PDB file of C-alpha atoms in Angstrom:
ATOM      1  CA  MET A   1      28.735 -32.269 -18.713  1.00 85.00           C
ATOM      2  CA  HIS A   2      28.256 -28.613 -18.896  1.00 86.00           C
ATOM      3  CA  ILE A   3      30.914 -26.252 -17.398  1.00 92.00           C
ATOM      4  CA  LEU A   4      29.216 -22.978 -16.552  1.00 91.00           C
ATOM      5  CA  SER A   5      30.973 -19.820 -15.224  1.00 94.00           C
ATOM      6  CA  VAL A   6      29.876 -18.526 -11.822  1.00 94.00           C
ATOM      7  CA  SER A   7      27.779 -15.666 -13.508  1.00 93.00           C
ATOM      8  CA  GLN A   8      26.267 -18.119 -16.064  1.00 94.00           C
ATOM      9  CA  TYR A   9      25.265 -20.426 -13.060  1.00 93.00           C
ATOM     10  CA  VAL A  10      23.589 -17.703 -11.129  1.00 94.00           C
ATOM     11  CA  ALA A  11      21.616 -16.602 -14.270  1.00 94.00           C
ATOM     12  CA  TYR A  12      20.621 -20.072 -14.884  1.00 94.00           C
ATOM     13  CA  LEU A  13      19.271 -20.482 -11.259  1.00 94.00           C
ATOM     14  CA  ASN A  14      17.255 -16.932 -11.616  1.00 94.00           C
ATOM     15  CA  ASP A  15      15.943 -18.067 -14.965  1.00 94.00           C
ATOM     16  CA  THR A  16      14.678 -21.221 -13.382  1.00 94.00           C
ATOM     17  CA  PHE A  17      13.011 -19.308 -10.524  1.00 93.00           C
ATOM     18  CA  LYS A  18      11.192 -17.132 -13.063  1.00 91.00           C
ATOM     19  CA  ALA A  19      10.084 -20.182 -14.973  1.00 92.00           C
ATOM     20  CA  ILE A  20       8.597 -22.093 -11.964  1.00 92.00           C
ATOM     21  CA  TRP A  21       7.509 -19.322  -9.472  1.00 91.00           C
ATOM     22  CA  ASP A  22       4.286 -17.334 -10.419  1.00 88.00           C
ATOM     23  CA  SER A  23       3.802 -14.563  -7.779  1.00 82.00           C
ATOM     24  CA  ASN A  24       0.122 -14.216  -8.645  1.00 83.00           C
ATOM     25  CA  GLU A  25      -0.522 -17.622  -7.491  1.00 85.00           C
ATOM     26  CA  ALA A  26       1.939 -17.980  -4.606  1.00 88.00           C
ATOM     27  CA  ALA A  27       3.049 -15.851  -1.480  1.00 92.00           C
ATOM     28  CA  ILE A  28       5.083 -16.569   1.537  1.00 94.00           C
ATOM     29  CA  GLU A  29       3.588 -16.167   5.112  1.00 94.00           C
ATOM     30  CA  GLY A  30       5.423 -15.778   8.363  1.00 93.00           C
ATOM     31  CA  GLU A  31       6.607 -13.628  11.090  1.00 92.00           C
ATOM     32  CA  VAL A  32       8.992 -10.714  10.424  1.00 93.00           C
ATOM     33  CA  SER A  33      12.447 -10.549  12.302  1.00 92.00           C
ATOM     34  CA  GLU A  34      15.692  -8.668  11.990  1.00 93.00           C
ATOM     35  CA  PHE A  35      13.833  -5.862  10.157  1.00 92.00           C
ATOM     36  CA  ARG A  36      16.208  -3.096   9.148  1.00 91.00           C
ATOM     37  CA  VAL A  37      16.380  -0.051   6.545  1.00 90.00           C
ATOM     38  CA  SER A  38      19.786   1.007   5.182  1.00 89.00           C
ATOM     39  CA  GLN A  39      20.602   4.324   3.431  1.00 85.00           C
ATOM     40  CA  GLY A  40      16.891   5.307   3.628  1.00 82.00           C
ATOM     41  CA  GLN A  41      15.837   3.166   0.777  1.00 86.00           C
ATOM     42  CA  TRP A  42      16.929  -0.520   1.061  1.00 91.00           C
ATOM     43  CA  VAL A  43      14.846  -2.805   3.316  1.00 93.00           C
ATOM     44  CA  ASN A  44      16.254  -6.228   4.758  1.00 93.00           C
ATOM     45  CA  PHE A  45      14.190  -8.451   6.869  1.00 95.00           C
ATOM     46  CA  ASN A  46      13.545 -12.182   7.564  1.00 95.00           C
ATOM     47  CA  VAL A  47      10.254 -14.023   7.470  1.00 95.00           C
ATOM     48  CA  LYS A  48      10.236 -17.176   9.597  1.00 94.00           C
ATOM     49  CA  ASP A  49       8.239 -20.050  11.038  1.00 91.00           C
ATOM     50  CA  ALA A  50       9.140 -22.586  13.564  1.00 90.00           C
ATOM     51  CA  GLU A  51      11.345 -24.509  11.154  1.00 92.00           C
ATOM     52  CA  ALA A  52      12.583 -22.141   8.350  1.00 94.00           C
ATOM     53  CA  VAL A  53      13.844 -18.608   7.747  1.00 94.00           C
ATOM     54  CA  VAL A  54      13.557 -16.631   4.368  1.00 94.00           C
ATOM     55  CA  SER A  55      15.653 -13.806   3.687  1.00 95.00           C
ATOM     56  CA  CYS A  56      13.754 -10.737   2.202  1.00 95.00           C
ATOM     57  CA  PHE A  57      14.787  -7.628   0.211  1.00 94.00           C
ATOM     58  CA  ALA A  58      12.701  -4.706  -0.698  1.00 93.00           C
ATOM     59  CA  VAL A  59      12.843  -1.173  -1.796  1.00 91.00           C
ATOM     60  CA  LEU A  60      11.541   1.152   0.896  1.00 87.00           C
ATOM     61  CA  ASN A  61       9.027   3.112  -1.440  1.00 81.00           C
ATOM     62  CA  LYS A  62       7.195  -0.294  -2.080  1.00 80.00           C
ATOM     63  CA  MET A  63       6.547  -0.807   1.571  1.00 81.00           C
ATOM     64  CA  ARG A  64       2.906   0.385   2.166  1.00 78.00           C
ATOM     65  CA  PHE A  65       3.169  -0.422   5.959  1.00 77.00           C
ATOM     66  CA  HIS A  66       5.568   0.212   8.815  1.00 79.00           C
ATOM     67  CA  LEU A  67       6.826  -3.268   9.626  1.00 85.00           C
ATOM     68  CA  GLU A  68       8.310  -4.372  12.853  1.00 84.00           C
ATOM     69  CA  ASP A  69       9.772  -7.711  14.330  1.00 88.00           C
ATOM     70  CA  GLY A  70       7.195 -10.094  15.393  1.00 86.00           C
ATOM     71  CA  MET A  71       4.421  -8.924  12.854  1.00 87.00           C
ATOM     72  CA  ARG A  72       2.772 -11.715  10.782  1.00 90.00           C
ATOM     73  CA  VAL A  73       2.726 -10.818   7.162  1.00 91.00           C
ATOM     74  CA  ARG A  74       2.291 -12.256   3.627  1.00 92.00           C
ATOM     75  CA  ILE A  75       4.988 -11.350   1.150  1.00 93.00           C
ATOM     76  CA  PHE A  76       4.751 -11.459  -2.631  1.00 93.00           C
ATOM     77  CA  GLY A  77       7.312 -11.402  -5.103  1.00 93.00           C
ATOM     78  CA  SER A  78      10.113 -13.793  -6.382  1.00 93.00           C
ATOM     79  CA  PRO A  79      13.173 -15.770  -5.186  1.00 95.00           C
ATOM     80  CA  ARG A  80      16.425 -14.319  -6.803  1.00 94.00           C
ATOM     81  CA  VAL A  81      20.109 -15.021  -6.454  1.00 94.00           C
ATOM     82  CA  TYR A  82      21.992 -11.844  -6.302  1.00 91.00           C
ATOM     83  CA  PRO A  83      25.228 -12.191  -8.210  1.00 90.00           C
ATOM     84  CA  LYS A  84      27.253  -9.730  -6.241  1.00 88.00           C
ATOM     85  CA  TRP A  85      26.878 -11.856  -3.025  1.00 87.00           C
ATOM     86  CA  GLY A  86      25.762 -15.153  -4.216  1.00 89.00           C
ATOM     87  CA  LYS A  87      22.889 -14.967  -1.695  1.00 91.00           C
ATOM     88  CA  LEU A  88      19.514 -16.260  -2.296  1.00 93.00           C
ATOM     89  CA  SER A  89      16.894 -13.811  -1.133  1.00 94.00           C
ATOM     90  CA  PHE A  90      13.280 -13.161  -1.696  1.00 95.00           C
ATOM     91  CA  ASN A  91      12.537  -9.979  -3.729  1.00 93.00           C
ATOM     92  CA  VAL A  92       9.574  -8.534  -2.114  1.00 94.00           C
ATOM     93  CA  GLU A  93       7.108  -6.375  -4.459  1.00 91.00           C
ATOM     94  CA  ARG A  94       4.167  -6.257  -1.987  1.00 88.00           C
ATOM     95  CA  VAL A  95       3.462  -6.873   1.535  1.00 89.00           C
ATOM     96  CA  GLU A  96       0.289  -7.746   3.432  1.00 86.00           C
ATOM     97  CA  LEU A  97      -0.488  -7.654   7.101  1.00 85.00           C
ATOM     98  CA  VAL A  98      -1.945 -10.941   8.493  1.00 86.00           C
ATOM     99  CA  GLY A  99      -4.332 -10.410  11.425  1.00 78.00           C
ATOM    100  CA  GLU A 100      -5.880  -7.486  13.216  1.00 75.00           C
ATOM    101  CA  GLY A 101      -3.079  -7.391  15.699  1.00 77.00           C
ATOM    102  CA  ALA A 102      -0.474  -6.789  13.185  1.00 78.00           C
ATOM    103  CA  GLN A 103      -2.537  -4.136  11.282  1.00 79.00           C
ATOM    104  CA  LYS A 104      -3.191  -2.243  14.474  1.00 81.00           C
ATOM    105  CA  LYS A 105       0.514  -2.318  15.493  1.00 81.00           C
ATOM    106  CA  ALA A 106       1.461  -1.121  12.134  1.00 81.00           C
ATOM    107  CA  LEU A 107      -1.214   1.647  12.275  1.00 85.00           C
ATOM    108  CA  ALA A 108      -0.068   2.759  15.793  1.00 85.00           C
ATOM    109  CA  ALA A 109       3.480   3.046  14.409  1.00 83.00           C
ATOM    110  CA  LEU A 110       2.644   4.993  11.499  1.00 86.00           C
ATOM    111  CA  ARG A 111       0.460   7.580  13.390  1.00 89.00           C
ATOM    112  CA  ALA A 112       3.413   8.030  15.591  1.00 88.00           C
ATOM    113  CA  LYS A 113       5.635   8.596  12.690  1.00 85.00           C
ATOM    114  CA  LEU A 114       3.244  11.252  11.036  1.00 89.00           C
ATOM    115  CA  GLN A 115       2.677  12.855  14.431  1.00 90.00           C
ATOM    116  CA  ALA A 116       6.545  13.408  14.773  1.00 91.00           C
ATOM    117  CA  GLU A 117       6.525  14.837  11.296  1.00 91.00           C
ATOM    118  CA  GLY A 118       3.856  17.421  12.222  1.00 91.00           C
ATOM    119  CA  LEU A 119       1.339  16.213   9.722  1.00 90.00           C
ATOM    120  CA  PHE A 120      -1.383  16.473  12.340  1.00 90.00           C
ATOM    121  CA  ASP A 121      -0.762  19.790  13.446  1.00 91.00           C
ATOM    122  CA  PRO A 122      -3.812  22.133  13.569  1.00 90.00           C
ATOM    123  CA  SER A 123      -1.947  24.762  11.706  1.00 91.00           C
ATOM    124  CA  ARG A 124      -1.874  22.547   8.705  1.00 90.00           C
ATOM    125  CA  LYS A 125      -5.827  22.306   8.271  1.00 88.00           C
ATOM    126  CA  ARG A 126      -7.593  24.488   5.961  1.00 86.00           C
ATOM    127  CA  SER A 127     -10.964  25.909   6.497  1.00 87.00           C
ATOM    128  CA  LEU A 128     -13.751  24.436   4.580  1.00 86.00           C
ATOM    129  CA  PRO A 129     -16.051  26.779   2.607  1.00 86.00           C
ATOM    130  CA  ARG A 130     -19.310  27.678   4.204  1.00 84.00           C
ATOM    131  CA  PHE A 131     -21.159  27.319   0.921  1.00 84.00           C
ATOM    132  CA  PRO A 132     -19.383  25.402  -1.722  1.00 88.00           C
ATOM    133  CA  SER A 133     -20.880  25.492  -5.167  1.00 89.00           C
ATOM    134  CA  ARG A 134     -18.593  22.911  -6.833  1.00 92.00           C
ATOM    135  CA  ILE A 135     -16.966  19.839  -5.354  1.00 93.00           C
ATOM    136  CA  ALA A 136     -15.011  16.770  -6.541  1.00 95.00           C
ATOM    137  CA  LEU A 137     -16.295  13.359  -5.190  1.00 95.00           C
ATOM    138  CA  VAL A 138     -13.759  10.542  -5.049  1.00 95.00           C
ATOM    139  CA  ALA A 139     -15.785   7.275  -4.611  1.00 94.00           C
ATOM    140  CA  SER A 140     -16.744   4.143  -6.145  1.00 93.00           C
ATOM    141  CA  ARG A 141     -19.917   4.451  -8.183  1.00 91.00           C
ATOM    142  CA  GLU A 142     -20.784   0.868  -7.365  1.00 89.00           C
ATOM    143  CA  SER A 143     -20.960   1.651  -3.604  1.00 88.00           C
ATOM    144  CA  ALA A 144     -23.911   2.206  -1.407  1.00 88.00           C
ATOM    145  CA  ALA A 145     -22.002   5.400  -0.012  1.00 90.00           C
ATOM    146  CA  PHE A 146     -21.771   7.059  -3.299  1.00 91.00           C
ATOM    147  CA  GLY A 147     -25.550   6.769  -3.858  1.00 90.00           C
ATOM    148  CA  ASP A 148     -26.362   8.072  -0.417  1.00 92.00           C
ATOM    149  CA  PHE A 149     -23.960  10.850  -0.540  1.00 91.00           C
ATOM    150  CA  VAL A 150     -25.627  12.187  -3.966  1.00 91.00           C
ATOM    151  CA  ARG A 151     -29.028  11.590  -2.725  1.00 91.00           C
ATOM    152  CA  ILE A 152     -28.542  13.477   0.512  1.00 90.00           C
ATOM    153  CA  VAL A 153     -26.736  16.294  -1.025  1.00 89.00           C
ATOM    154  CA  ASN A 154     -29.637  16.699  -3.637  1.00 87.00           C
ATOM    155  CA  GLU A 155     -32.182  16.548  -0.764  1.00 88.00           C
ATOM    156  CA  ARG A 156     -30.443  19.245   1.351  1.00 85.00           C
ATOM    157  CA  TRP A 157     -28.591  21.349  -1.009  1.00 81.00           C
ATOM    158  CA  ARG A 158     -29.976  21.541  -4.439  1.00 79.00           C
ATOM    159  CA  GLY A 159     -27.714  23.082  -7.234  1.00 81.00           C
ATOM    160  CA  LEU A 160     -24.404  21.894  -5.910  1.00 87.00           C
ATOM    161  CA  GLU A 161     -22.256  20.737  -8.863  1.00 91.00           C
ATOM    162  CA  ILE A 162     -20.640  17.351  -8.141  1.00 92.00           C
ATOM    163  CA  ASP A 163     -17.943  15.874 -10.467  1.00 94.00           C
ATOM    164  CA  VAL A 164     -17.246  12.239  -9.598  1.00 94.00           C
ATOM    165  CA  TYR A 165     -13.651  10.363  -9.800  1.00 95.00           C
ATOM    166  CA  HIS A 166     -14.428   6.725  -9.773  1.00 94.00           C
ATOM    167  CA  SER A 167     -11.942   4.613  -7.481  1.00 93.00           C
ATOM    168  CA  ILE A 168     -11.441   1.285  -5.925  1.00 91.00           C
ATOM    169  CA  VAL A 169     -12.073   1.752  -2.193  1.00 90.00           C
ATOM    170  CA  GLN A 170     -11.208  -1.458  -0.876  1.00 86.00           C
ATOM    171  CA  GLY A 171      -8.318  -4.006  -1.252  1.00 81.00           C
ATOM    172  CA  ASP A 172      -4.551  -3.663  -2.467  1.00 80.00           C
ATOM    173  CA  LYS A 173      -5.349  -1.502  -5.390  1.00 86.00           C
ATOM    174  CA  ALA A 174      -7.453   1.012  -3.389  1.00 90.00           C
ATOM    175  CA  PRO A 175      -4.861   3.283  -1.988  1.00 90.00           C
ATOM    176  CA  ASP A 176      -3.243   3.974  -5.703  1.00 91.00           C
ATOM    177  CA  SER A 177      -6.794   4.225  -7.195  1.00 94.00           C
ATOM    178  CA  VAL A 178      -8.013   6.784  -4.554  1.00 94.00           C
ATOM    179  CA  MET A 179      -4.788   8.705  -5.078  1.00 94.00           C
ATOM    180  CA  ALA A 180      -5.086   8.806  -8.786  1.00 94.00           C
ATOM    181  CA  GLY A 181      -8.591  10.216  -8.240  1.00 94.00           C
ATOM    182  CA  LEU A 182      -7.391  12.880  -5.958  1.00 94.00           C
ATOM    183  CA  ARG A 183      -4.646  13.880  -8.444  1.00 94.00           C
ATOM    184  CA  LYS A 184      -7.222  14.497 -11.176  1.00 93.00           C
ATOM    185  CA  ALA A 185      -9.549  16.157  -8.718  1.00 93.00           C
ATOM    186  CA  GLN A 186      -6.516  18.583  -7.599  1.00 91.00           C
ATOM    187  CA  SER A 187      -6.159  19.660 -11.425  1.00 89.00           C
ATOM    188  CA  GLY A 188      -9.743  21.046 -11.404  1.00 87.00           C
ATOM    189  CA  GLU A 189     -11.286  24.228  -9.867  1.00 89.00           C
ATOM    190  CA  TYR A 190     -13.244  22.912  -6.860  1.00 93.00           C
ATOM    191  CA  ASP A 191     -14.326  24.619  -3.636  1.00 92.00           C
ATOM    192  CA  ALA A 192     -13.735  20.943  -1.850  1.00 92.00           C
ATOM    193  CA  ILE A 193     -12.845  17.435  -2.374  1.00 94.00           C
ATOM    194  CA  VAL A 194     -14.812  14.623  -0.863  1.00 94.00           C
ATOM    195  CA  ILE A 195     -13.440  11.185  -0.406  1.00 93.00           C
ATOM    196  CA  THR A 196     -16.212   8.721   0.581  1.00 92.00           C
ATOM    197  CA  ARG A 197     -16.914   4.992   1.158  1.00 88.00           C
ATOM    198  CA  GLY A 198     -19.322   2.965   3.425  1.00 85.00           C
ATOM    199  CA  GLY A 199     -18.472   1.393   6.701  1.00 81.00           C
ATOM    200  CA  GLY A 200     -16.787  -1.984   7.033  1.00 78.00           C
ATOM    201  CA  SER A 201     -14.490  -4.099   9.234  1.00 77.00           C
ATOM    202  CA  PHE A 202     -11.079  -2.813  10.411  1.00 77.00           C
ATOM    203  CA  GLU A 203      -9.390  -4.942   7.807  1.00 75.00           C
ATOM    204  CA  GLU A 204     -11.515  -3.590   5.014  1.00 78.00           C
ATOM    205  CA  LEU A 205     -10.947  -0.085   5.883  1.00 83.00           C
ATOM    206  CA  MET A 206      -7.044  -0.616   6.098  1.00 81.00           C
ATOM    207  CA  ALA A 207      -6.672   0.913   2.574  1.00 84.00           C
ATOM    208  CA  PHE A 208      -7.333   4.382   4.063  1.00 88.00           C
ATOM    209  CA  ASN A 209      -4.599   3.834   6.461  1.00 86.00           C
ATOM    210  CA  ASP A 210      -1.917   3.548   3.740  1.00 86.00           C
ATOM    211  CA  GLU A 211       0.889   6.141   4.321  1.00 86.00           C
ATOM    212  CA  GLN A 212       1.167   7.550   1.011  1.00 84.00           C
ATOM    213  CA  LEU A 213      -2.606   7.991   0.923  1.00 87.00           C
TER     214      LEU A 213
END
């Protein structure tokens, strides 16, 4: 028989979770309940179905969507016992909204938040140059939208200098990729910066509704 201290026991459980849980191969899907944010940075909520409840913890800056009770989500991360409280919780690294209803609800909540912050105020808008000579283009080189943009510009306005910053424009990695392209473009001397992509379903375009982007 092995006699463990309390801290050794908790460490043993957490090591076991790390060994058996692969966040790249498994996620949890369910309905959000009891969502709350404490001290402006810690997020606690439950994910539940008809028969069980999972307690979840996340850091606010990792939440790419505004969550509300009743939304259906898919959470990625790992289970962990927190030594201080001895409580088993799911440590959330990433959240995906499931279903168009949840996505539209999150988008409406985000728009209301940004509206209250004054980010859509007309006074914040900058005038576009009438005759730009050098622009930065943030887009996927592999997309039809990229090819169409370059072709149409060359047909209508020859001599315009275009610097391309390749980015992913769809999926979980798209917001960070587009923001990386924007940051690089902002370090240059351009008359304007253009972000472009083709059409798609509401779900495919959700990357551009990311709050940070």
